[in-house]
Short mmCIF file of C-alpha atoms in Angstrom, two decimals:
data_model
loop_
_atom_site.label_atom_id
_atom_site.label_comp_id
_atom_site.label_asym_id
_atom_site.label_seq_id
_atom_site.Cartn_x
_atom_site.Cartn_y
_atom_site.Cartn_z
CA MET A 19 37.27 -74.90 2.68
CA LEU A 20 37.83 -75.74 -1.28
CA THR A 21 34.53 -77.22 -1.71
CA LYS A 22 32.73 -74.31 -0.21
CA TRP A 23 34.86 -71.79 -2.31
CA MET A 24 33.91 -73.88 -5.62
CA SER A 25 29.93 -73.77 -4.29
CA GLY A 26 30.05 -69.73 -3.98
CA ILE A 27 31.74 -69.89 -7.61
CA LYS A 28 29.21 -71.60 -8.87
CA ARG A 29 26.69 -69.62 -6.94
CA MET A 30 28.12 -66.46 -8.68
CA ARG A 31 27.82 -67.80 -11.94
CA ARG A 32 24.62 -68.93 -12.21
CA GLY A 33 23.34 -65.15 -10.86
CA ALA A 34 25.35 -64.21 -13.57
CA ALA A 35 23.87 -65.85 -15.96
CA ARG A 36 20.30 -64.52 -15.02
CA VAL A 37 21.59 -60.92 -15.29
CA LEU A 38 20.36 -59.32 -18.62
CA ALA A 39 23.62 -57.87 -20.24
CA MET A 40 23.23 -55.57 -22.97
CA ASN A 41 24.02 -58.10 -26.10
CA ASN A 42 20.85 -60.37 -24.55
CA ARG A 43 18.70 -57.46 -24.13
CA ASN A 44 19.37 -56.18 -27.69
CA LEU A 45 19.24 -59.61 -29.41
CA GLY A 46 16.82 -61.32 -26.73
CA PHE A 47 14.01 -58.36 -26.00
CA VAL A 48 14.60 -55.21 -28.18
CA TYR A 49 15.05 -56.27 -31.34
CA PRO A 50 12.44 -59.05 -31.72
CA SER A 51 9.74 -56.92 -29.81
CA ASN A 52 10.51 -53.24 -31.34
CA ALA A 53 10.38 -52.88 -35.32
CA ARG A 54 12.78 -50.16 -36.03
CA ARG A 55 9.78 -48.42 -37.86
CA HIS A 56 8.24 -48.12 -34.35
CA PHE A 57 11.12 -46.43 -32.80
CA PRO A 58 10.17 -43.01 -33.12
CA TYR A 59 7.21 -43.64 -31.11
CA ALA A 60 10.51 -43.40 -28.69
CA ASN A 61 12.90 -41.30 -30.28
CA ASP A 62 10.45 -38.27 -30.99
CA LYS A 63 9.11 -36.83 -27.94
CA LEU A 64 6.20 -34.69 -29.72
CA LEU A 65 4.96 -38.15 -31.36
CA ALA A 66 5.20 -39.95 -28.24
CA LYS A 67 3.09 -37.00 -26.51
CA GLU A 68 0.44 -37.13 -29.24
CA THR A 69 0.30 -40.81 -28.91
CA LEU A 70 -0.37 -41.17 -25.24
CA GLU A 71 -2.55 -37.84 -25.15
CA LYS A 72 -5.45 -39.72 -27.48
CA VAL A 73 -5.51 -42.63 -24.31
CA GLY A 74 -5.93 -40.24 -21.73
CA VAL A 75 -2.09 -40.61 -20.46
CA PRO A 76 -1.12 -37.31 -18.68
CA VAL A 77 1.84 -35.68 -20.32
CA PRO A 78 3.17 -32.27 -19.84
CA ARG A 79 1.13 -29.53 -22.01
CA THR A 80 3.08 -28.26 -25.11
CA HIS A 81 3.19 -24.47 -25.13
CA PHE A 82 5.18 -24.01 -28.74
CA ALA A 83 7.27 -26.43 -31.11
CA TYR A 84 9.94 -24.62 -33.31
CA GLU A 85 11.17 -26.35 -36.22
CA TYR A 86 12.61 -23.98 -38.23
CA PHE A 87 14.58 -20.81 -37.61
CA PHE A 88 11.84 -18.66 -39.23
CA ASP A 89 9.64 -20.10 -36.25
CA LEU A 90 11.42 -18.15 -33.75
CA ARG A 91 10.43 -14.61 -35.44
CA ASN A 92 7.85 -13.90 -32.47
CA LEU A 93 10.07 -15.29 -29.56
CA ARG A 94 9.53 -12.62 -27.51
CA GLU A 95 5.79 -12.51 -27.74
CA GLU A 96 5.39 -16.04 -27.36
CA LEU A 97 7.63 -16.56 -24.51
CA GLY A 98 6.86 -13.27 -22.66
CA GLY A 99 3.80 -14.40 -20.99
CA LEU A 100 5.08 -17.78 -19.56
CA THR A 101 6.85 -17.69 -16.24
CA ASP A 102 7.84 -21.18 -15.83
CA PHE A 103 8.54 -23.63 -18.36
CA VAL A 104 10.93 -26.51 -19.90
CA VAL A 105 12.81 -26.13 -23.07
CA LYS A 106 13.71 -29.49 -24.42
CA PRO A 107 14.72 -31.38 -27.89
CA ALA A 108 12.30 -33.68 -29.23
CA GLN A 109 15.10 -36.39 -30.24
CA GLY A 110 17.13 -35.92 -27.18
CA SER A 111 18.53 -38.26 -24.76
CA GLY A 112 19.75 -38.68 -21.24
CA GLY A 113 18.53 -35.10 -20.44
CA ASN A 114 20.86 -33.11 -22.93
CA GLY A 115 19.29 -30.09 -23.89
CA ILE A 116 17.05 -29.53 -21.42
CA LEU A 117 16.87 -26.41 -19.71
CA VAL A 118 14.03 -25.76 -16.95
CA ILE A 119 13.32 -22.10 -16.24
CA VAL A 120 11.06 -21.76 -12.98
CA GLY A 121 10.52 -17.77 -12.94
CA ARG A 122 11.08 -14.30 -14.41
CA ASP A 123 13.36 -11.54 -13.12
CA GLY A 124 12.13 -8.44 -14.78
CA GLU A 125 12.47 -9.17 -18.60
CA ASP A 126 14.96 -12.07 -18.07
CA TRP A 127 13.79 -15.87 -16.71
CA LEU A 128 15.46 -17.93 -13.69
CA SER A 129 16.78 -21.43 -14.35
CA VAL A 130 16.36 -24.03 -11.74
CA SER A 131 19.91 -23.26 -10.93
CA GLY A 132 18.88 -19.52 -10.08
CA ARG A 133 21.00 -18.46 -13.10
CA ARG A 134 19.59 -15.55 -14.93
CA VAL A 135 18.47 -16.40 -18.61
CA THR A 136 17.98 -13.72 -21.31
CA LEU A 137 15.79 -13.90 -24.35
CA GLU A 138 18.92 -14.10 -26.43
CA GLU A 139 20.29 -17.02 -24.45
CA LEU A 140 16.85 -18.91 -24.96
CA GLN A 141 17.10 -17.96 -28.66
CA ARG A 142 20.78 -19.17 -28.92
CA HIS A 143 19.49 -22.81 -27.36
CA ILE A 144 16.40 -23.44 -29.27
CA THR A 145 18.71 -22.46 -32.25
CA ASP A 146 21.11 -25.25 -30.97
CA ILE A 147 18.65 -27.56 -30.76
CA ILE A 148 16.98 -27.07 -34.28
CA PHE A 149 20.77 -27.33 -35.47
CA GLY A 150 20.81 -30.92 -33.78
CA VAL A 151 23.35 -30.19 -31.45
CA TYR A 152 21.54 -32.56 -28.95
CA SER A 153 20.48 -35.03 -31.29
CA HIS A 154 23.77 -36.39 -32.66
CA ASP A 155 23.64 -33.57 -35.53
CA THR A 156 20.38 -34.58 -36.57
CA ALA A 157 17.84 -31.93 -37.41
CA ASP A 158 15.10 -31.13 -34.34
CA VAL A 159 12.54 -29.89 -32.96
CA ALA A 160 12.45 -27.31 -29.64
CA ILE A 161 9.77 -27.78 -27.55
CA ILE A 162 8.55 -25.27 -24.81
CA GLU A 163 6.36 -27.38 -22.43
CA ASP A 164 4.77 -26.93 -18.95
CA ARG A 165 7.34 -27.45 -15.94
CA ILE A 166 6.27 -30.20 -13.61
CA VAL A 167 5.81 -29.27 -10.22
CA GLN A 168 6.88 -32.44 -8.28
CA HIS A 169 5.13 -34.00 -5.29
CA GLN A 170 6.56 -32.40 -1.67
CA ALA A 171 7.28 -36.15 -0.63
CA ILE A 172 9.91 -36.18 -3.56
CA ASP A 173 11.22 -32.68 -3.06
CA ALA A 174 11.64 -33.47 0.57
CA ILE A 175 14.52 -35.96 -0.58
CA TYR A 176 16.14 -33.37 -3.42
CA ASP A 177 14.63 -30.67 -4.53
CA ARG A 178 16.81 -28.94 -7.03
CA GLY A 179 15.48 -31.08 -9.90
CA LEU A 180 13.19 -33.28 -11.22
CA ALA A 181 13.32 -36.82 -9.73
CA ASP A 182 11.33 -39.63 -12.10
CA VAL A 183 10.51 -43.38 -12.04
CA ARG A 184 11.43 -45.54 -14.56
CA LEU A 185 9.50 -48.56 -15.50
CA ILE A 186 10.50 -51.57 -17.59
CA LEU A 187 7.67 -53.43 -19.42
CA TYR A 188 7.54 -56.36 -21.30
CA ARG A 189 4.34 -57.38 -23.64
CA HIS A 190 2.49 -54.59 -21.19
CA GLU A 191 3.74 -56.48 -17.78
CA PRO A 192 5.71 -54.26 -15.68
CA VAL A 193 9.13 -55.99 -15.00
CA MET A 194 11.22 -53.63 -12.97
CA ALA A 195 10.88 -49.95 -11.41
CA MET A 196 13.49 -47.90 -9.96
CA SER A 197 13.19 -43.68 -9.04
CA ARG A 198 16.18 -41.55 -10.05
CA ILE A 199 16.69 -38.51 -8.00
CA PRO A 200 19.03 -35.74 -8.98
CA THR A 201 21.74 -34.85 -6.83
CA SER A 202 24.35 -31.65 -7.21
CA HIS A 203 26.63 -33.59 -9.06
CA SER A 204 24.20 -34.55 -11.50
CA ASP A 205 22.88 -30.69 -12.12
CA GLY A 206 19.49 -31.19 -11.08
CA ARG A 207 19.10 -34.04 -14.02
CA ALA A 208 17.83 -37.40 -13.17
CA ASN A 209 20.57 -39.31 -15.13
CA LEU A 210 22.34 -42.11 -13.41
CA HIS A 211 25.45 -41.69 -15.83
CA GLN A 212 25.83 -37.81 -14.72
CA GLY A 213 25.59 -38.69 -10.83
CA ALA A 214 22.01 -39.37 -10.03
CA VAL A 215 21.15 -41.79 -7.34
CA GLY A 216 18.87 -44.83 -8.51
CA ILE A 217 16.47 -46.23 -6.23
CA GLY A 218 15.07 -49.72 -6.13
CA ILE A 219 11.13 -50.10 -6.20
CA ASP A 220 8.90 -53.14 -4.85
CA LEU A 221 6.71 -53.08 -7.73
CA GLU A 222 3.80 -54.71 -5.30
CA ARG A 223 4.53 -52.20 -2.38
CA GLY A 224 5.52 -48.81 -4.45
CA ARG A 225 8.27 -48.31 -1.52
CA SER A 226 11.87 -47.86 -2.12
CA THR A 227 14.10 -51.07 -1.13
CA HIS A 228 17.85 -50.09 -2.18
CA ALA A 229 19.59 -47.09 -3.20
CA MET A 230 23.16 -46.73 -5.11
CA ILE A 231 25.17 -44.12 -6.93
CA ALA A 232 27.80 -44.74 -9.34
CA GLY A 233 27.55 -48.50 -8.12
CA THR A 234 27.83 -47.89 -4.57
CA PRO A 235 25.41 -48.45 -2.13
CA LEU A 236 23.89 -45.85 0.01
CA GLU A 237 20.78 -45.08 2.62
CA HIS A 238 20.83 -41.03 2.53
CA HIS A 239 20.64 -38.57 -0.04
CA PRO A 240 24.51 -37.28 -0.30
CA ASP A 241 23.00 -33.78 -0.43
CA SER A 242 20.11 -33.61 1.72
CA GLY A 243 20.83 -36.61 3.83
CA ALA A 244 17.13 -37.26 3.27
CA PRO A 245 16.62 -41.07 4.13
CA LEU A 246 16.13 -43.29 0.60
CA ILE A 247 14.94 -46.93 1.98
CA ASP A 248 11.67 -47.66 2.48
CA PHE A 249 9.86 -44.70 1.68
CA ALA A 250 6.57 -44.68 0.02
CA ILE A 251 6.40 -43.40 -3.92
CA PRO A 252 3.45 -40.96 -3.85
CA HIS A 253 0.41 -42.24 -6.51
CA TRP A 254 2.20 -45.56 -6.97
CA GLU A 255 -1.02 -47.57 -8.21
CA ARG A 256 -1.67 -44.84 -10.85
CA VAL A 257 2.22 -44.69 -12.06
CA MET A 258 1.57 -48.33 -12.52
CA GLU A 259 -1.78 -47.67 -14.44
CA TYR A 260 -0.61 -45.15 -16.71
CA GLY A 261 2.82 -47.15 -17.44
CA ARG A 262 0.52 -49.92 -18.42
CA ARG A 263 -1.83 -47.60 -20.63
CA ALA A 264 1.27 -46.26 -22.39
CA ALA A 265 2.79 -49.75 -23.29
CA GLU A 266 -0.41 -50.60 -24.60
CA ALA A 267 -0.72 -47.28 -26.54
CA VAL A 268 2.51 -47.96 -28.65
CA PRO A 269 3.36 -50.68 -30.89
CA LEU A 270 7.16 -51.16 -29.17
CA LYS A 271 6.89 -54.74 -26.85
CA TYR A 272 9.86 -54.07 -24.50
CA LEU A 273 10.16 -50.29 -23.32
CA GLY A 274 11.17 -48.20 -20.92
CA VAL A 275 8.59 -45.34 -19.55
CA ASP A 276 9.58 -42.49 -17.75
CA VAL A 277 7.36 -40.74 -15.03
CA ALA A 278 7.58 -37.70 -13.02
CA ILE A 279 5.32 -37.10 -10.16
CA ALA A 280 3.59 -34.13 -9.67
CA GLU A 281 1.18 -33.23 -6.47
CA GLN A 282 -1.88 -34.41 -8.71
CA GLY A 283 -0.65 -37.18 -9.82
CA PRO A 284 2.19 -38.72 -12.31
CA VAL A 285 2.87 -37.20 -15.65
CA ILE A 286 4.58 -39.56 -18.29
CA LEU A 287 7.66 -37.65 -19.88
CA GLU A 288 8.87 -40.27 -22.25
CA ILE A 289 9.36 -43.63 -23.79
CA ASN A 290 12.68 -45.22 -24.49
CA ALA A 291 12.80 -48.44 -26.72
CA ARG A 292 16.07 -49.58 -25.30
CA PRO A 293 15.97 -48.60 -21.54
CA GLY A 294 19.61 -49.02 -19.65
CA LEU A 295 20.27 -51.90 -17.77
CA GLU A 296 21.47 -50.27 -14.32
CA ILE A 297 17.84 -50.69 -12.92
CA GLN A 298 19.07 -54.23 -12.15
CA ASN A 299 21.79 -52.61 -10.04
CA ALA A 300 19.24 -50.00 -8.08
CA ASN A 301 17.02 -52.99 -7.30
CA PHE A 302 19.91 -55.54 -6.43
CA THR A 303 17.95 -57.92 -8.63
CA PRO A 304 18.93 -59.59 -12.02
CA MET A 305 16.03 -59.01 -14.74
CA ARG A 306 16.95 -61.60 -17.63
CA GLY A 307 14.73 -64.41 -15.69
CA LEU A 308 11.65 -62.21 -15.14
CA LEU A 309 11.95 -61.67 -18.55
CA GLU A 310 12.08 -65.06 -19.50
CA ALA A 311 9.35 -65.92 -17.04
CA ILE A 312 6.82 -63.58 -19.05
CA HIS A 313 8.20 -64.76 -22.35
CA GLU A 314 7.39 -68.46 -21.59
CA GLU A 315 3.86 -67.43 -20.01
CA GLU A 316 2.71 -65.81 -23.45
CA GLN A 317 3.88 -69.08 -25.09
CA LEU A 318 1.70 -71.40 -23.02
#
């Protein structure tokens, strides 16, 4: 019995050694692969969009970009012609500062949660973005861009928010993927720390394999009850293609690419130079060995 117990401990230690921890991610992959001068490709959504558009990678269309308070002088006229759109900070992270507008109600707008939003509220929100409220008090740019209407197959799982697919790529090679599905607890945001569901994806088949929320495995969405295991991600081959093309377009060699899936195909939302590690939990698979294998192959 003792021998069996010791053997189990050794297996656990070997498995833990292959899990990519934060220090190993930073020292082994992020810093050697991503020069700090190249971080703006990930930190500035406008720069990333401009770079990806040049290589034919789909991104949300930008209507306006407000950098100075003086830019807001014609806000009523500029936004008056828009029915649905997204307001987001160029340098925000974790979904903070994103306001999704889905329709009009007279002179006002309606948010994705059904809340009425006045022009004055929009102006205050944009002003907060410019002030840097959502970018660690650093002056920022407010982006007004197209709202992505996601694929009906994803909507069938949960339709109150925009899900995404996170691809981790190393030296232009896809390493691991997951989908992040919003919940009522995450307030429609595809953010695992705020209560979204993380779903592991088989890279070759493009089908979901495991699901978890706050570290707990589950098989059905907590709000809709929709099954989460073994469903096909729409347009999977194009998700992989655009992920690779995005990685090749920027000088970052270890990165996360976030993709929304619209009815007509994938759309790249943003790039992350230090993608989180929860993707390993969503896939029930450690990532360190996969990264080391790619690194070793590059050295041959």
